[in-house]
PDB file of C-alpha atoms in Angstrom:
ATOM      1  CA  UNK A 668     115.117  99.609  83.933  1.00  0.00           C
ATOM      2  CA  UNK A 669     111.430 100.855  84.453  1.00  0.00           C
ATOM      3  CA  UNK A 670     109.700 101.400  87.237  1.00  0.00           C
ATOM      4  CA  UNK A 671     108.386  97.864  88.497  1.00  0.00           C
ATOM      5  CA  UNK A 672     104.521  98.072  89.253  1.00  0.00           C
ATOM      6  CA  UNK A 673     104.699  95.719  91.918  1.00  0.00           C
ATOM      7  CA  UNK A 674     106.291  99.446  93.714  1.00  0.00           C
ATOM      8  CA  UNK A 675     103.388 101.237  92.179  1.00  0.00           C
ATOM      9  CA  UNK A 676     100.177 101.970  94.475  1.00  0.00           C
ATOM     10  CA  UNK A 677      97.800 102.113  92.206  1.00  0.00           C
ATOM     11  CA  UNK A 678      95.283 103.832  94.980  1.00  0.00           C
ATOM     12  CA  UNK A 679      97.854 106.620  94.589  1.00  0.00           C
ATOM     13  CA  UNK A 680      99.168 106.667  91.191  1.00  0.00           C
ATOM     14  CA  UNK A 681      98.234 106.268  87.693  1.00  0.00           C
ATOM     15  CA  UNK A 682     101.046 104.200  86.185  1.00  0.00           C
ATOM     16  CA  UNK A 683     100.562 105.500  82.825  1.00  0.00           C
ATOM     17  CA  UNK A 684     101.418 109.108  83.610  1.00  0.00           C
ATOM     18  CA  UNK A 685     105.061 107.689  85.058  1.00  0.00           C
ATOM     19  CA  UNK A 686     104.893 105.523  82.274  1.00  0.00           C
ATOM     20  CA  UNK A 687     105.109 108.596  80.064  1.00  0.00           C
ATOM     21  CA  UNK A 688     107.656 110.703  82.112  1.00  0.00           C
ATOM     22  CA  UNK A 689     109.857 107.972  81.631  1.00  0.00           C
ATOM     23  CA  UNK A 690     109.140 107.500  77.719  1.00  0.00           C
ATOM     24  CA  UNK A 691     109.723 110.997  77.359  1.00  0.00           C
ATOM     25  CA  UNK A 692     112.924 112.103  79.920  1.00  0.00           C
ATOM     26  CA  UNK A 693     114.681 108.650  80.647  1.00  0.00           C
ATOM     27  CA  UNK A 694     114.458 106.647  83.530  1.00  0.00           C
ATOM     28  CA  UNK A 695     117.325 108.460  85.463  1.00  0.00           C
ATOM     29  CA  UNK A 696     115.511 112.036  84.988  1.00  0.00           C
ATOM     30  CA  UNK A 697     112.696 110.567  86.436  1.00  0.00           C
ATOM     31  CA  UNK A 698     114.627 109.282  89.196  1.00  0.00           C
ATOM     32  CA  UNK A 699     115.616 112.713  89.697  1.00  0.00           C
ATOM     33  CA  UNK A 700     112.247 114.273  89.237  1.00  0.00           C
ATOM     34  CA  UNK A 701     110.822 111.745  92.089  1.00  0.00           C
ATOM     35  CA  UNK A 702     112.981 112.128  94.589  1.00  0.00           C
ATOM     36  CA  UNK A 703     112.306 116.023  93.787  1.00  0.00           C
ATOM     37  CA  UNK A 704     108.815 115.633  94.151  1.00  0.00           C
ATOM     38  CA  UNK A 705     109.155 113.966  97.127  1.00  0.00           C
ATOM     39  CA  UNK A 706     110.954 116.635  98.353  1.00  0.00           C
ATOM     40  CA  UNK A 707     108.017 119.055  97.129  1.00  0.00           C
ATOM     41  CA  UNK A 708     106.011 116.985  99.607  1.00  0.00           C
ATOM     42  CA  UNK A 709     107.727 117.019 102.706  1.00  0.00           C
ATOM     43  CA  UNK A 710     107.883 121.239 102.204  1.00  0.00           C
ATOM     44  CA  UNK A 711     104.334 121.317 101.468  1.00  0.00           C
ATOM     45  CA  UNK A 712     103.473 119.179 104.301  1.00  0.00           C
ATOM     46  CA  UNK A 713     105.371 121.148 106.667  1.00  0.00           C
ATOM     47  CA  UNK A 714     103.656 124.591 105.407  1.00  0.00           C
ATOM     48  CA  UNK A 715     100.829 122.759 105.741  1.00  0.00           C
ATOM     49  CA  UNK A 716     100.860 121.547 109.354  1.00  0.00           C
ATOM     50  CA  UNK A 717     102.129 125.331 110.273  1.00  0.00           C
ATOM     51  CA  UNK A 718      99.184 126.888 108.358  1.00  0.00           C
ATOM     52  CA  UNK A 719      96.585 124.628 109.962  1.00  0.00           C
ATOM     53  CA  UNK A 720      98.128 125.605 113.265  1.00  0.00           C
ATOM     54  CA  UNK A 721      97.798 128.736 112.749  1.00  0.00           C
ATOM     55  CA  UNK A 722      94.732 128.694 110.838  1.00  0.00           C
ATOM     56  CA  UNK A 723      95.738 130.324 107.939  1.00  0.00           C
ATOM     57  CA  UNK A 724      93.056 129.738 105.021  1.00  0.00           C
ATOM     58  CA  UNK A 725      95.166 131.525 102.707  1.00  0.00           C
ATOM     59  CA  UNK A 726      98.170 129.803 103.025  1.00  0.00           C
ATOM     60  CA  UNK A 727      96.207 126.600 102.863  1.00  0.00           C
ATOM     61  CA  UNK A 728      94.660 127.603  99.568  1.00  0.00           C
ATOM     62  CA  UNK A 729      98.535 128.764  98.309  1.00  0.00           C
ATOM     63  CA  UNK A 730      99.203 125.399  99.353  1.00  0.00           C
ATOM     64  CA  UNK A 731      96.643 123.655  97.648  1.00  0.00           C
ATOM     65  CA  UNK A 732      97.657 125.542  94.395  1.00  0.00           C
ATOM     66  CA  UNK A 733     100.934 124.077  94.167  1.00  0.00           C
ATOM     67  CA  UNK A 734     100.098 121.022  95.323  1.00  0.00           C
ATOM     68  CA  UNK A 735      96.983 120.136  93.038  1.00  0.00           C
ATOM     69  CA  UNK A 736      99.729 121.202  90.139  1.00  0.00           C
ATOM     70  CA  UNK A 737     102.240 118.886  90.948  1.00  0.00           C
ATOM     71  CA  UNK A 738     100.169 115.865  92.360  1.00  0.00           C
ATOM     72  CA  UNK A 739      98.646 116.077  88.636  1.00  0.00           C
ATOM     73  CA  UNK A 740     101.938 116.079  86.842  1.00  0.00           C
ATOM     74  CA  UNK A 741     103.346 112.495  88.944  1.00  0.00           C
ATOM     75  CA  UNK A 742     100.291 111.130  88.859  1.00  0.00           C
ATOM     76  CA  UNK A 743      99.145 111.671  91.969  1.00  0.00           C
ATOM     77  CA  UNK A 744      95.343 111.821  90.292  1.00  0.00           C
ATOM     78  CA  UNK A 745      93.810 111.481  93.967  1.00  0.00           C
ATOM     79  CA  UNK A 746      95.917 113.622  95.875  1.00  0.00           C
ATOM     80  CA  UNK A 747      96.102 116.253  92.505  1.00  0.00           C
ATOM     81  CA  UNK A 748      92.114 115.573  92.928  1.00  0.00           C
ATOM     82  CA  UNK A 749      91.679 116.683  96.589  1.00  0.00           C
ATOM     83  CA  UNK A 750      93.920 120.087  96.529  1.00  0.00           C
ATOM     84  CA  UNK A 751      91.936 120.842  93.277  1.00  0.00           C
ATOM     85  CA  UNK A 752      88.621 120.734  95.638  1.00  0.00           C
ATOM     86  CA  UNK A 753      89.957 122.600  98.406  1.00  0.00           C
ATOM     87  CA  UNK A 754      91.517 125.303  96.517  1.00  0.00           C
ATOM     88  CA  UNK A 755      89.069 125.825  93.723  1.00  0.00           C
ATOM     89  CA  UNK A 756      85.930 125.155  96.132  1.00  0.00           C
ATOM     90  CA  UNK A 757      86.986 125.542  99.603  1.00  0.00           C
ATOM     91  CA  UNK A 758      84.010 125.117 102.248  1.00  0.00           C
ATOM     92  CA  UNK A 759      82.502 128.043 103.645  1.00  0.00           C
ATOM     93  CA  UNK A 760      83.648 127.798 107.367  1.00  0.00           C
ATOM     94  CA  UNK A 761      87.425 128.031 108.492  1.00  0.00           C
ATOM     95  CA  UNK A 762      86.743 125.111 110.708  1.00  0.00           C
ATOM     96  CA  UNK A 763      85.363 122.656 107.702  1.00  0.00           C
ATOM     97  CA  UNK A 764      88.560 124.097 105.540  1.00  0.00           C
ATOM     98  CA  UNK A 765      91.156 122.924 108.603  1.00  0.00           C
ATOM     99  CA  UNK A 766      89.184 119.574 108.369  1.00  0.00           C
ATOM    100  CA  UNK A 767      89.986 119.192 104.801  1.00  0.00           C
ATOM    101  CA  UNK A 768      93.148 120.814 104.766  1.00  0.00           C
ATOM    102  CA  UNK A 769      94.044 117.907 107.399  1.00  0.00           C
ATOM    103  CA  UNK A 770      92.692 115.256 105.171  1.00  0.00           C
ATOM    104  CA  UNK A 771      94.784 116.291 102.405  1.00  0.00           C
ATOM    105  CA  UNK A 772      97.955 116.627 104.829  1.00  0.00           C
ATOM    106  CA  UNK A 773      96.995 112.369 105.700  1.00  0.00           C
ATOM    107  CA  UNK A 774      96.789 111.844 102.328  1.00  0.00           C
ATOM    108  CA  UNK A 775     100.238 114.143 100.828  1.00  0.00           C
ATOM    109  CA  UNK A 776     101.734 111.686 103.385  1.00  0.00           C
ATOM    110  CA  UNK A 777     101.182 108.654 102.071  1.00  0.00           C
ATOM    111  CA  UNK A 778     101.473 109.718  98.772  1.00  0.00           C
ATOM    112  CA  UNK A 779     104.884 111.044  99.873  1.00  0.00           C
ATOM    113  CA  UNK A 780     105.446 107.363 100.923  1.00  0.00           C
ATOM    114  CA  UNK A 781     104.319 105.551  98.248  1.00  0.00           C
ATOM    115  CA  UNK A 782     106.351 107.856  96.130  1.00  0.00           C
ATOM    116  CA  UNK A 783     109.898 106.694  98.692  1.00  0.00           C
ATOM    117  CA  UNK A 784     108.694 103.309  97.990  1.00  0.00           C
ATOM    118  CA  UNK A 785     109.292 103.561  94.097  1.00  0.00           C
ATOM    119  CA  UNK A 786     112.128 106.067  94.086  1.00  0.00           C
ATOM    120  CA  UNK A 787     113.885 102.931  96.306  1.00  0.00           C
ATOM    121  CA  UNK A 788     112.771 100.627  93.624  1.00  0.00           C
ATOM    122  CA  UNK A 789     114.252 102.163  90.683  1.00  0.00           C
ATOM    123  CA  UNK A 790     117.828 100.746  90.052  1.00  0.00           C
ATOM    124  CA  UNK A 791     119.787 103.141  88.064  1.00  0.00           C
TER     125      UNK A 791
END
């Protein structure tokens, strides 16, 4: 059964890249792959959290490299959109990088969510 878009936030993900995923691996890979994603984003937020506590620019930007990666391929566009800012433009004062870096953890978050939402929804 495909994914129902009434479990699809569009303000977080483009339905035609899941719509692909699932035309080209099968509804219970992509079951799998969510639910590894999602996964992908609760480690990511946690290095996250730690780097901004620490300040750690570089760590951010490592974090921002996976994440912009992976955002893009569950079409994440937003999220995928934001990490590709930070890490390919990052602002020139530590302080304005921990501000973004914090606005990308709020939104990895509810991404993360939404994602929970549809890997619930899928009946295998």
């Amino acid at each position: 059964m495909p994914i129902s878009e009434q479990f699809i936030d569009k303000s977080i993900t483009e339905l035609n890249v899941l719509t692909q995923l699932e035309k080209d691996v099968g509804i219970n890979v992509l079951a799998r792959l969510i639910n590894l994603f999602i996964d992908e984003l609760v480690t990511m937020a946690n290095q996250l959290d730690t780097a901004i506590t620490r300040e750690d620019i570089i760590k951010i930007k490592e974090v921002m490299h996976v994440l912009k990666n992976s955002a893009a391929l569950y079409g994440a566009a937003p999220l995928a959109a934001l990490a590709t800012q930070l890490h390919d433009s990052p602002p020139p004062t530590t302080e304005e990088n921990l501000h973004a870096a914090l606005v990308i953890k709020h939104n990895l978050d509810k991404a993360r969510d939404a994602y929970q939402i549809m890997s619930n929804s899928i009946a295998i």
